[in-house]
Amino acid sequence: MIELHRVSKVYEVGPVKVPALTDVSFHLGKGEFVVLTGPSGAGKTSLLRLLYREELPTEGDIEVLGQPVTELSRAKVQTLRRSIGVVFQDAKLLPGRTVYENIAFVLRVTGTARREITARAFDALRAVGLSSRAQAYPAQLSLGEAQRAALARAIVRQQPLLIADEPTGNLDDAMAAEVLAIIKDIWTSGTTVILATHQARLARTLRRRTLMLEAGRLVKDEG
Amino acid sequence: MLGFVVGEALRDLRRAGRVAVSAVVLITLSLVALGVFWVLSFNLGRAVAEWRDRVRIIVYLKREPSPAEVPALMQRVRALPDVAGARYVAKAEALASLKRVLGKDAGVADQLPSNPLPASIEVTPTAAGATPDGAGALIQRLAALPEADEVAGGAEWVERLSHWQRLLATIGLGIGATLALAAILTVTTSTTLVLHARRHETEIMRLVGAPEAAIRLPLLLQGLVQGLLGALLALLALAVGHHLAAPWLEPLMSLTIGVPRLEFLTPPGMVTLLAAGAGLGAFGGWLARGRRGLA
Ligand SMILES: Nc1ncnc2c1ncn2[C@@H]1O[C@H](COP(=O)(O)OP(=O)(O)OP(=O)(O)O)[C@@H](O)[C@H]1O
Ligand SMILES: [Mg+2]
């Protein structure tokens, strides 16, 4: 499902080179649930962004859902992205649209038939327990609700792969546990999940395969 | 998907607000300028064409040939280059048509002791013979006929009319093009504003894998809508202007250039105007595309 071979990523900020990932290789099978962990700045977000080609690696090969990510044309990249649900670290909810509209937006721009949109959007909202807040604007949501709205948007197209970058970001333990339970449900229904978190304790409670990054290097792969 | 693209385009227009309105106004102005000069030049063109057809050269003869001589003379005239047709007018026929012109005063002509009018040949030149140069050469050839007394006619003033027509068309194109340039830049600005306003939407669309068309088409479309709207307004303004100006201009035209009606744009002309507006708008939208990181 996901294959990284000796991947490195160096950001160039003007003349300064910022190494974010160094020589990372791993394989992730279909239906797996893997936790990506490591301290802040270790390169978790950078790694995830390579998977849906928001960034290109400086070195190495990446394969996602059978596609050689680095070699895809622009149109093929868009096709690949339609198969991947992403919860972004910064949520990226559109402030001018309600929760429902944010989710419907994704369906509309990816060509879902108009008559299916409402039902599918509400299915996703129910899955994260947010149907009652459908008409709220992002600014009117609590942090936990916003995270769940972002999660609903990521799963609404029922993609085979879910990438979740700090989906429990600033939540308290109870709220975090609730969001993780939802993600586990999604995984149980057959979706492959890769979840990044800097909260080591949280990573342990999940008791799944864990990849640990430190300063851009993969230092542990266990479980 | 089509509904989405159209809906986004309308939303974009609202977002561009006043700049979009300026763009529409500029497109209207440029097309009105083009349209006014087009209509005028088109009508002048009709006059030119009509007068070209009516160019006649009259060869007055030294003496009236006998009826037996006429066919040979006419054959010689018709054989000359640039002659499309020729008609013999006998002295009697000339007097008869003079009387027709005089109408109730025809009695004056009856009092003449003899017919003072010469026999003549009315020559219709070909298109080449109706240009000033062609007509000049033809007049020389006709004057060289031994039977010719005097040759009258020419095409200079038709050409002067046609010169005016071309001048008018050029001025119209110049003004229209200048305004069109301003219109394109304004559409580009309004589209850039739209791009800025919807950068979050665009980012999400890209990240969730929306096809390129869904990202770009609304931009093109909102430019196109601005252009089409401008063109429709221009067409309306032109129609109203024509309706108001025609009663004033038509008597004047009829007197000066002999064309009694001020024709409006033909249907293909109107379609061309609309297409030009749509083209201007879409081009402006397309120009903005590369400017702000859509790619
Ligand atoms: N777009 C960028 N340009 C330049 N440097 C970047 C960029 N994105 C990340 N970095 C750098 O790359 C390194 C890894 O960042 P990254 O965001 O991947 O870490 P992270 O593990 O996700 O951290 P956190 O847990 O805080 O989210 C950091 O040093 C960061 O400053
Ligand atoms: Mg991160």
JSON list of N, CA and C in Angstrom, two decimals, chain A residues 91-157:
[
{"chain": "A", "resi": 91, "resn": "ALA", "atom": "N", "xyz": [-5.98, 21.52, 10.24]},
{"chain": "A", "resi": 91, "resn": "ALA", "atom": "CA", "xyz": [-7.41, 21.35, 9.94]},
{"chain": "A", "resi": 91, "resn": "ALA", "atom": "C", "xyz": [-7.83, 21.87, 8.56]},
{"chain": "A", "resi": 92, "resn": "LYS", "atom": "N", "xyz": [-7.49, 23.12, 8.22]},
{"chain": "A", "resi": 92, "resn": "LYS", "atom": "CA", "xyz": [-7.84, 23.69, 6.91]},
{"chain": "A", "resi": 92, "resn": "LYS", "atom": "C", "xyz": [-9.34, 23.67, 6.63]},
{"chain": "A", "resi": 93, "resn": "LEU", "atom": "N", "xyz": [-10.16, 23.95, 7.63]},
{"chain": "A", "resi": 93, "resn": "LEU", "atom": "CA", "xyz": [-11.59, 24.10, 7.35]},
{"chain": "A", "resi": 93, "resn": "LEU", "atom": "C", "xyz": [-11.79, 25.48, 6.73]},
{"chain": "A", "resi": 94, "resn": "LEU", "atom": "N", "xyz": [-12.69, 25.57, 5.76]},
{"chain": "A", "resi": 94, "resn": "LEU", "atom": "CA", "xyz": [-12.95, 26.85, 5.12]},
{"chain": "A", "resi": 94, "resn": "LEU", "atom": "C", "xyz": [-13.82, 27.70, 6.04]},
{"chain": "A", "resi": 95, "resn": "PRO", "atom": "N", "xyz": [-13.31, 28.87, 6.46]},
{"chain": "A", "resi": 95, "resn": "PRO", "atom": "CA", "xyz": [-14.02, 29.65, 7.48]},
{"chain": "A", "resi": 95, "resn": "PRO", "atom": "C", "xyz": [-15.36, 30.20, 7.00]},
{"chain": "A", "resi": 96, "resn": "GLY", "atom": "N", "xyz": [-15.51, 30.40, 5.70]},
{"chain": "A", "resi": 96, "resn": "GLY", "atom": "CA", "xyz": [-16.75, 31.00, 5.20]},
{"chain": "A", "resi": 96, "resn": "GLY", "atom": "C", "xyz": [-17.85, 30.00, 4.94]},
{"chain": "A", "resi": 97, "resn": "ARG", "atom": "N", "xyz": [-17.61, 28.73, 5.24]},
{"chain": "A", "resi": 97, "resn": "ARG", "atom": "CA", "xyz": [-18.61, 27.71, 4.95]},
{"chain": "A", "resi": 97, "resn": "ARG", "atom": "C", "xyz": [-18.92, 26.92, 6.23]},
{"chain": "A", "resi": 98, "resn": "THR", "atom": "N", "xyz": [-20.15, 26.45, 6.32]},
{"chain": "A", "resi": 98, "resn": "THR", "atom": "CA", "xyz": [-20.54, 25.68, 7.49]},
{"chain": "A", "resi": 98, "resn": "THR", "atom": "C", "xyz": [-19.85, 24.32, 7.46]},
{"chain": "A", "resi": 99, "resn": "VAL", "atom": "N", "xyz": [-19.96, 23.60, 8.58]},
{"chain": "A", "resi": 99, "resn": "VAL", "atom": "CA", "xyz": [-19.39, 22.26, 8.66]},
{"chain": "A", "resi": 99, "resn": "VAL", "atom": "C", "xyz": [-19.92, 21.40, 7.53]},
{"chain": "A", "resi": 100, "resn": "TYR", "atom": "N", "xyz": [-21.25, 21.43, 7.37]},
{"chain": "A", "resi": 100, "resn": "TYR", "atom": "CA", "xyz": [-21.85, 20.63, 6.29]},
{"chain": "A", "resi": 100, "resn": "TYR", "atom": "C", "xyz": [-21.28, 21.05, 4.93]},
{"chain": "A", "resi": 101, "resn": "GLU", "atom": "N", "xyz": [-21.21, 22.37, 4.68]},
{"chain": "A", "resi": 101, "resn": "GLU", "atom": "CA", "xyz": [-20.71, 22.85, 3.39]},
{"chain": "A", "resi": 101, "resn": "GLU", "atom": "C", "xyz": [-19.26, 22.48, 3.16]},
{"chain": "A", "resi": 102, "resn": "ASN", "atom": "N", "xyz": [-18.46, 22.50, 4.24]},
{"chain": "A", "resi": 102, "resn": "ASN", "atom": "CA", "xyz": [-17.07, 22.11, 4.12]},
{"chain": "A", "resi": 102, "resn": "ASN", "atom": "C", "xyz": [-16.95, 20.68, 3.62]},
{"chain": "A", "resi": 103, "resn": "ILE", "atom": "N", "xyz": [-17.83, 19.82, 4.13]},
{"chain": "A", "resi": 103, "resn": "ILE", "atom": "CA", "xyz": [-17.76, 18.41, 3.75]},
{"chain": "A", "resi": 103, "resn": "ILE", "atom": "C", "xyz": [-18.35, 18.21, 2.35]},
{"chain": "A", "resi": 104, "resn": "ALA", "atom": "N", "xyz": [-19.47, 18.89, 2.11]},
{"chain": "A", "resi": 104, "resn": "ALA", "atom": "CA", "xyz": [-20.10, 18.78, 0.79]},
{"chain": "A", "resi": 104, "resn": "ALA", "atom": "C", "xyz": [-19.18, 19.31, -0.30]},
{"chain": "A", "resi": 105, "resn": "PHE", "atom": "N", "xyz": [-18.40, 20.33, 0.05]},
{"chain": "A", "resi": 105, "resn": "PHE", "atom": "CA", "xyz": [-17.47, 20.94, -0.90]},
{"chain": "A", "resi": 105, "resn": "PHE", "atom": "C", "xyz": [-16.54, 19.90, -1.51]},
{"chain": "A", "resi": 106, "resn": "VAL", "atom": "N", "xyz": [-15.99, 19.05, -0.66]},
{"chain": "A", "resi": 106, "resn": "VAL", "atom": "CA", "xyz": [-15.06, 18.02, -1.13]},
{"chain": "A", "resi": 106, "resn": "VAL", "atom": "C", "xyz": [-15.76, 17.08, -2.12]},
{"chain": "A", "resi": 107, "resn": "LEU", "atom": "N", "xyz": [-17.00, 16.72, -1.78]},
{"chain": "A", "resi": 107, "resn": "LEU", "atom": "CA", "xyz": [-17.74, 15.82, -2.68]},
{"chain": "A", "resi": 107, "resn": "LEU", "atom": "C", "xyz": [-18.02, 16.50, -4.01]},
{"chain": "A", "resi": 108, "resn": "ARG", "atom": "N", "xyz": [-18.40, 17.76, -3.94]},
{"chain": "A", "resi": 108, "resn": "ARG", "atom": "CA", "xyz": [-18.75, 18.47, -5.17]},
{"chain": "A", "resi": 108, "resn": "ARG", "atom": "C", "xyz": [-17.55, 18.63, -6.08]},
{"chain": "A", "resi": 109, "resn": "VAL", "atom": "N", "xyz": [-16.41, 19.02, -5.53]},
{"chain": "A", "resi": 109, "resn": "VAL", "atom": "CA", "xyz": [-15.26, 19.29, -6.41]},
{"chain": "A", "resi": 109, "resn": "VAL", "atom": "C", "xyz": [-14.63, 18.00, -6.93]},
{"chain": "A", "resi": 110, "resn": "THR", "atom": "N", "xyz": [-14.98, 16.86, -6.33]},
{"chain": "A", "resi": 110, "resn": "THR", "atom": "CA", "xyz": [-14.43, 15.62, -6.85]},
{"chain": "A", "resi": 110, "resn": "THR", "atom": "C", "xyz": [-15.47, 14.86, -7.67]},
{"chain": "A", "resi": 111, "resn": "GLY", "atom": "N", "xyz": [-16.56, 15.54, -7.99]},
{"chain": "A", "resi": 111, "resn": "GLY", "atom": "CA", "xyz": [-17.48, 14.98, -8.99]},
{"chain": "A", "resi": 111, "resn": "GLY", "atom": "C", "xyz": [-18.53, 14.01, -8.47]},
{"chain": "A", "resi": 112, "resn": "THR", "atom": "N", "xyz": [-18.89, 14.10, -7.19]},
{"chain": "A", "resi": 112, "resn": "THR", "atom": "CA", "xyz": [-19.98, 13.26, -6.69]},
{"chain": "A", "resi": 112, "resn": "THR", "atom": "C", "xyz": [-21.32, 13.80, -7.21]},
{"chain": "A", "resi": 113, "resn": "ALA", "atom": "N", "xyz": [-22.21, 12.88, -7.57]},
{"chain": "A", "resi": 113, "resn": "ALA", "atom": "CA", "xyz": [-23.52, 13.31, -8.08]},
{"chain": "A", "resi": 113, "resn": "ALA", "atom": "C", "xyz": [-24.25, 14.12, -7.01]},
{"chain": "A", "resi": 114, "resn": "ARG", "atom": "N", "xyz": [-24.91, 15.18, -7.47]},
{"chain": "A", "resi": 114, "resn": "ARG", "atom": "CA", "xyz": [-25.55, 16.14, -6.57]},
{"chain": "A", "resi": 114, "resn": "ARG", "atom": "C", "xyz": [-26.50, 15.47, -5.57]},
{"chain": "A", "resi": 115, "resn": "ARG", "atom": "N", "xyz": [-27.30, 14.51, -6.07]},
{"chain": "A", "resi": 115, "resn": "ARG", "atom": "CA", "xyz": [-28.34, 13.94, -5.20]},
{"chain": "A", "resi": 115, "resn": "ARG", "atom": "C", "xyz": [-27.75, 13.06, -4.10]},
{"chain": "A", "resi": 116, "resn": "GLU", "atom": "N", "xyz": [-26.47, 12.63, -4.27]},
{"chain": "A", "resi": 116, "resn": "GLU", "atom": "CA", "xyz": [-25.86, 11.79, -3.25]},
{"chain": "A", "resi": 116, "resn": "GLU", "atom": "C", "xyz": [-25.18, 12.60, -2.15]},
{"chain": "A", "resi": 117, "resn": "ILE", "atom": "N", "xyz": [-24.92, 13.87, -2.43]},
{"chain": "A", "resi": 117, "resn": "ILE", "atom": "CA", "xyz": [-24.03, 14.64, -1.57]},
{"chain": "A", "resi": 117, "resn": "ILE", "atom": "C", "xyz": [-24.55, 14.75, -0.14]},
{"chain": "A", "resi": 118, "resn": "THR", "atom": "N", "xyz": [-25.81, 15.14, 0.01]},
{"chain": "A", "resi": 118, "resn": "THR", "atom": "CA", "xyz": [-26.34, 15.36, 1.36]},
{"chain": "A", "resi": 118, "resn": "THR", "atom": "C", "xyz": [-26.24, 14.10, 2.21]},
{"chain": "A", "resi": 119, "resn": "ALA", "atom": "N", "xyz": [-26.70, 12.99, 1.64]},
{"chain": "A", "resi": 119, "resn": "ALA", "atom": "CA", "xyz": [-26.70, 11.74, 2.40]},
{"chain": "A", "resi": 119, "resn": "ALA", "atom": "C", "xyz": [-25.29, 11.35, 2.81]},
{"chain": "A", "resi": 120, "resn": "ARG", "atom": "N", "xyz": [-24.36, 11.46, 1.87]},
{"chain": "A", "resi": 120, "resn": "ARG", "atom": "CA", "xyz": [-22.98, 11.04, 2.18]},
{"chain": "A", "resi": 120, "resn": "ARG", "atom": "C", "xyz": [-22.33, 11.97, 3.19]},
{"chain": "A", "resi": 121, "resn": "ALA", "atom": "N", "xyz": [-22.59, 13.26, 3.06]},
{"chain": "A", "resi": 121, "resn": "ALA", "atom": "CA", "xyz": [-22.01, 14.21, 4.02]},
{"chain": "A", "resi": 121, "resn": "ALA", "atom": "C", "xyz": [-22.53, 13.91, 5.42]},
{"chain": "A", "resi": 122, "resn": "PHE", "atom": "N", "xyz": [-23.83, 13.61, 5.53]},
{"chain": "A", "resi": 122, "resn": "PHE", "atom": "CA", "xyz": [-24.37, 13.33, 6.87]},
{"chain": "A", "resi": 122, "resn": "PHE", "atom": "C", "xyz": [-23.92, 11.99, 7.42]},
{"chain": "A", "resi": 123, "resn": "ASP", "atom": "N", "xyz": [-23.67, 11.01, 6.53]},
{"chain": "A", "resi": 123, "resn": "ASP", "atom": "CA", "xyz": [-23.08, 9.75, 6.98]},
{"chain": "A", "resi": 123, "resn": "ASP", "atom": "C", "xyz": [-21.75, 10.02, 7.68]},
{"chain": "A", "resi": 124, "resn": "ALA", "atom": "N", "xyz": [-20.94, 10.86, 7.04]},
{"chain": "A", "resi": 124, "resn": "ALA", "atom": "CA", "xyz": [-19.62, 11.16, 7.61]},
{"chain": "A", "resi": 124, "resn": "ALA", "atom": "C", "xyz": [-19.76, 11.92, 8.92]},
{"chain": "A", "resi": 125, "resn": "LEU", "atom": "N", "xyz": [-20.71, 12.88, 8.96]},
{"chain": "A", "resi": 125, "resn": "LEU", "atom": "CA", "xyz": [-20.91, 13.66, 10.19]},
{"chain": "A", "resi": 125, "resn": "LEU", "atom": "C", "xyz": [-21.38, 12.75, 11.33]},
{"chain": "A", "resi": 126, "resn": "ARG", "atom": "N", "xyz": [-22.25, 11.79, 11.01]},
{"chain": "A", "resi": 126, "resn": "ARG", "atom": "CA", "xyz": [-22.73, 10.85, 12.04]},
{"chain": "A", "resi": 126, "resn": "ARG", "atom": "C", "xyz": [-21.57, 10.00, 12.55]},
{"chain": "A", "resi": 127, "resn": "ALA", "atom": "N", "xyz": [-20.70, 9.58, 11.62]},
{"chain": "A", "resi": 127, "resn": "ALA", "atom": "CA", "xyz": [-19.57, 8.73, 12.02]},
{"chain": "A", "resi": 127, "resn": "ALA", "atom": "C", "xyz": [-18.68, 9.41, 13.06]},
{"chain": "A", "resi": 128, "resn": "VAL", "atom": "N", "xyz": [-18.58, 10.75, 13.00]},
{"chain": "A", "resi": 128, "resn": "VAL", "atom": "CA", "xyz": [-17.75, 11.46, 13.98]},
{"chain": "A", "resi": 128, "resn": "VAL", "atom": "C", "xyz": [-18.61, 12.11, 15.05]},
{"chain": "A", "resi": 129, "resn": "GLY", "atom": "N", "xyz": [-19.92, 11.82, 15.06]},
{"chain": "A", "resi": 129, "resn": "GLY", "atom": "CA", "xyz": [-20.83, 12.34, 16.08]},
{"chain": "A", "resi": 129, "resn": "GLY", "atom": "C", "xyz": [-21.01, 13.85, 16.03]},
{"chain": "A", "resi": 130, "resn": "LEU", "atom": "N", "xyz": [-21.15, 14.38, 14.81]},
{"chain": "A", "resi": 130, "resn": "LEU", "atom": "CA", "xyz": [-21.21, 15.84, 14.71]},
{"chain": "A", "resi": 130, "resn": "LEU", "atom": "C", "xyz": [-22.43, 16.31, 13.91]},
{"chain": "A", "resi": 131, "resn": "SER", "atom": "N", "xyz": [-23.42, 15.43, 13.70]},
{"chain": "A", "resi": 131, "resn": "SER", "atom": "CA", "xyz": [-24.55, 15.84, 12.86]},
{"chain": "A", "resi": 131, "resn": "SER", "atom": "C", "xyz": [-25.27, 17.06, 13.41]},
{"chain": "A", "resi": 132, "resn": "SER", "atom": "N", "xyz": [-25.28, 17.20, 14.73]},
{"chain": "A", "resi": 132, "resn": "SER", "atom": "CA", "xyz": [-26.03, 18.30, 15.31]},
{"chain": "A", "resi": 132, "resn": "SER", "atom": "C", "xyz": [-25.34, 19.65, 15.07]},
{"chain": "A", "resi": 133, "resn": "ARG", "atom": "N", "xyz": [-24.05, 19.63, 14.69]},
{"chain": "A", "resi": 133, "resn": "ARG", "atom": "CA", "xyz": [-23.33, 20.89, 14.47]},
{"chain": "A", "resi": 133, "resn": "ARG", "atom": "C", "xyz": [-23.15, 21.19, 12.98]},
{"chain": "A", "resi": 134, "resn": "ALA", "atom": "N", "xyz": [-23.93, 20.53, 12.15]},
{"chain": "A", "resi": 134, "resn": "ALA", "atom": "CA", "xyz": [-23.74, 20.64, 10.70]},
{"chain": "A", "resi": 134, "resn": "ALA", "atom": "C", "xyz": [-23.81, 22.07, 10.19]},
{"chain": "A", "resi": 135, "resn": "GLN", "atom": "N", "xyz": [-24.69, 22.88, 10.81]},
{"chain": "A", "resi": 135, "resn": "GLN", "atom": "CA", "xyz": [-24.89, 24.24, 10.29]},
{"chain": "A", "resi": 135, "resn": "GLN", "atom": "C", "xyz": [-24.00, 25.28, 10.96]},
{"chain": "A", "resi": 136, "resn": "ALA", "atom": "N", "xyz": [-23.08, 24.82, 11.84]},
{"chain": "A", "resi": 136, "resn": "ALA", "atom": "CA", "xyz": [-22.19, 25.77, 12.51]},
{"chain": "A", "resi": 136, "resn": "ALA", "atom": "C", "xyz": [-21.02, 26.14, 11.61]},
{"chain": "A", "resi": 137, "resn": "TYR", "atom": "N", "xyz": [-20.49, 27.35, 11.80]},
{"chain": "A", "resi": 137, "resn": "TYR", "atom": "CA", "xyz": [-19.29, 27.75, 11.09]},
{"chain": "A", "resi": 137, "resn": "TYR", "atom": "C", "xyz": [-18.06, 27.33, 11.91]},
{"chain": "A", "resi": 138, "resn": "PRO", "atom": "N", "xyz": [-16.93, 27.08, 11.26]},
{"chain": "A", "resi": 138, "resn": "PRO", "atom": "CA", "xyz": [-15.74, 26.60, 11.98]},
{"chain": "A", "resi": 138, "resn": "PRO", "atom": "C", "xyz": [-15.41, 27.44, 13.21]},
{"chain": "A", "resi": 139, "resn": "ALA", "atom": "N", "xyz": [-15.59, 28.76, 13.12]},
{"chain": "A", "resi": 139, "resn": "ALA", "atom": "CA", "xyz": [-15.24, 29.61, 14.26]},
{"chain": "A", "resi": 139, "resn": "ALA", "atom": "C", "xyz": [-16.15, 29.36, 15.46]},
{"chain": "A", "resi": 140, "resn": "GLN", "atom": "N", "xyz": [-17.30, 28.74, 15.22]},
{"chain": "A", "resi": 140, "resn": "GLN", "atom": "CA", "xyz": [-18.25, 28.49, 16.32]},
{"chain": "A", "resi": 140, "resn": "GLN", "atom": "C", "xyz": [-18.04, 27.11, 16.95]},
{"chain": "A", "resi": 141, "resn": "LEU", "atom": "N", "xyz": [-17.01, 26.39, 16.51]},
{"chain": "A", "resi": 141, "resn": "LEU", "atom": "CA", "xyz": [-16.79, 25.04, 17.02]},
{"chain": "A", "resi": 141, "resn": "LEU", "atom": "C", "xyz": [-15.75, 25.03, 18.12]},
{"chain": "A", "resi": 142, "resn": "SER", "atom": "N", "xyz": [-15.88, 24.05, 19.05]},
{"chain": "A", "resi": 142, "resn": "SER", "atom": "CA", "xyz": [-14.79, 23.80, 20.00]},
{"chain": "A", "resi": 142, "resn": "SER", "atom": "C", "xyz": [-13.67, 23.11, 19.23]},
{"chain": "A", "resi": 143, "resn": "LEU", "atom": "N", "xyz": [-12.47, 23.07, 19.83]},
{"chain": "A", "resi": 143, "resn": "LEU", "atom": "CA", "xyz": [-11.34, 22.44, 19.15]},
{"chain": "A", "resi": 143, "resn": "LEU", "atom": "C", "xyz": [-11.64, 20.98, 18.79]},
{"chain": "A", "resi": 144, "resn": "GLY", "atom": "N", "xyz": [-12.23, 20.27, 19.74]},
{"chain": "A", "resi": 144, "resn": "GLY", "atom": "CA", "xyz": [-12.55, 18.86, 19.51]},
{"chain": "A", "resi": 144, "resn": "GLY", "atom": "C", "xyz": [-13.53, 18.70, 18.36]},
{"chain": "A", "resi": 145, "resn": "GLU", "atom": "N", "xyz": [-14.53, 19.59, 18.33]},
{"chain": "A", "resi": 145, "resn": "GLU", "atom": "CA", "xyz": [-15.51, 19.54, 17.24]},
{"chain": "A", "resi": 145, "resn": "GLU", "atom": "C", "xyz": [-14.85, 19.84, 15.89]},
{"chain": "A", "resi": 146, "resn": "ALA", "atom": "N", "xyz": [-13.94, 20.82, 15.89]},
{"chain": "A", "resi": 146, "resn": "ALA", "atom": "CA", "xyz": [-13.25, 21.16, 14.65]},
{"chain": "A", "resi": 146, "resn": "ALA", "atom": "C", "xyz": [-12.42, 19.98, 14.15]},
{"chain": "A", "resi": 147, "resn": "GLN", "atom": "N", "xyz": [-11.73, 19.30, 15.09]},
{"chain": "A", "resi": 147, "resn": "GLN", "atom": "CA", "xyz": [-10.93, 18.13, 14.70]},
{"chain": "A", "resi": 147, "resn": "GLN", "atom": "C", "xyz": [-11.81, 17.05, 14.10]},
{"chain": "A", "resi": 148, "resn": "ARG", "atom": "N", "xyz": [-13.00, 16.88, 14.69]},
{"chain": "A", "resi": 148, "resn": "ARG", "atom": "CA", "xyz": [-13.90, 15.84, 14.19]},
{"chain": "A", "resi": 148, "resn": "ARG", "atom": "C", "xyz": [-14.49, 16.24, 12.84]},
{"chain": "A", "resi": 149, "resn": "ALA", "atom": "N", "xyz": [-14.74, 17.55, 12.67]},
{"chain": "A", "resi": 149, "resn": "ALA", "atom": "CA", "xyz": [-15.22, 18.02, 11.35]},
{"chain": "A", "resi": 149, "resn": "ALA", "atom": "C", "xyz": [-14.17, 17.74, 10.28]},
{"chain": "A", "resi": 150, "resn": "ALA", "atom": "N", "xyz": [-12.91, 18.01, 10.63]},
{"chain": "A", "resi": 150, "resn": "ALA", "atom": "CA", "xyz": [-11.82, 17.75, 9.68]},
{"chain": "A", "resi": 150, "resn": "ALA", "atom": "C", "xyz": [-11.73, 16.26, 9.38]},
{"chain": "A", "resi": 151, "resn": "LEU", "atom": "N", "xyz": [-11.96, 15.44, 10.40]},
{"chain": "A", "resi": 151, "resn": "LEU", "atom": "CA", "xyz": [-11.93, 13.99, 10.21]},
{"chain": "A", "resi": 151, "resn": "LEU", "atom": "C", "xyz": [-13.09, 13.55, 9.30]},
{"chain": "A", "resi": 152, "resn": "ALA", "atom": "N", "xyz": [-14.26, 14.13, 9.54]},
{"chain": "A", "resi": 152, "resn": "ALA", "atom": "CA", "xyz": [-15.42, 13.79, 8.71]},
{"chain": "A", "resi": 152, "resn": "ALA", "atom": "C", "xyz": [-15.13, 14.12, 7.25]},
{"chain": "A", "resi": 153, "resn": "ARG", "atom": "N", "xyz": [-14.49, 15.26, 7.04]},
{"chain": "A", "resi": 153, "resn": "ARG", "atom": "CA", "xyz": [-14.17, 15.65, 5.66]},
{"chain": "A", "resi": 153, "resn": "ARG", "atom": "C", "xyz": [-13.18, 14.66, 5.04]},
{"chain": "A", "resi": 154, "resn": "ALA", "atom": "N", "xyz": [-12.24, 14.17, 5.86]},
{"chain": "A", "resi": 154, "resn": "ALA", "atom": "CA", "xyz": [-11.21, 13.26, 5.34]},
{"chain": "A", "resi": 154, "resn": "ALA", "atom": "C", "xyz": [-11.79, 11.90, 4.95]},
{"chain": "A", "resi": 155, "resn": "ILE", "atom": "N", "xyz": [-12.88, 11.48, 5.59]},
{"chain": "A", "resi": 155, "resn": "ILE", "atom": "CA", "xyz": [-13.38, 10.12, 5.32]},
{"chain": "A", "resi": 155, "resn": "ILE", "atom": "C", "xyz": [-14.62, 10.11, 4.43]},
{"chain": "A", "resi": 156, "resn": "VAL", "atom": "N", "xyz": [-15.12, 11.30, 4.05]},
{"chain": "A", "resi": 156, "resn": "VAL", "atom": "CA", "xyz": [-16.42, 11.34, 3.39]},
{"chain": "A", "resi": 156, "resn": "VAL", "atom": "C", "xyz": [-16.42, 10.61, 2.05]},
{"chain": "A", "resi": 157, "resn": "ARG", "atom": "N", "xyz": [-15.29, 10.51, 1.39]},
{"chain": "A", "resi": 157, "resn": "ARG", "atom": "CA", "xyz": [-15.27, 9.82, 0.11]},
{"chain": "A", "resi": 157, "resn": "ARG", "atom": "C", "xyz": [-14.92, 8.35, 0.27]}
]
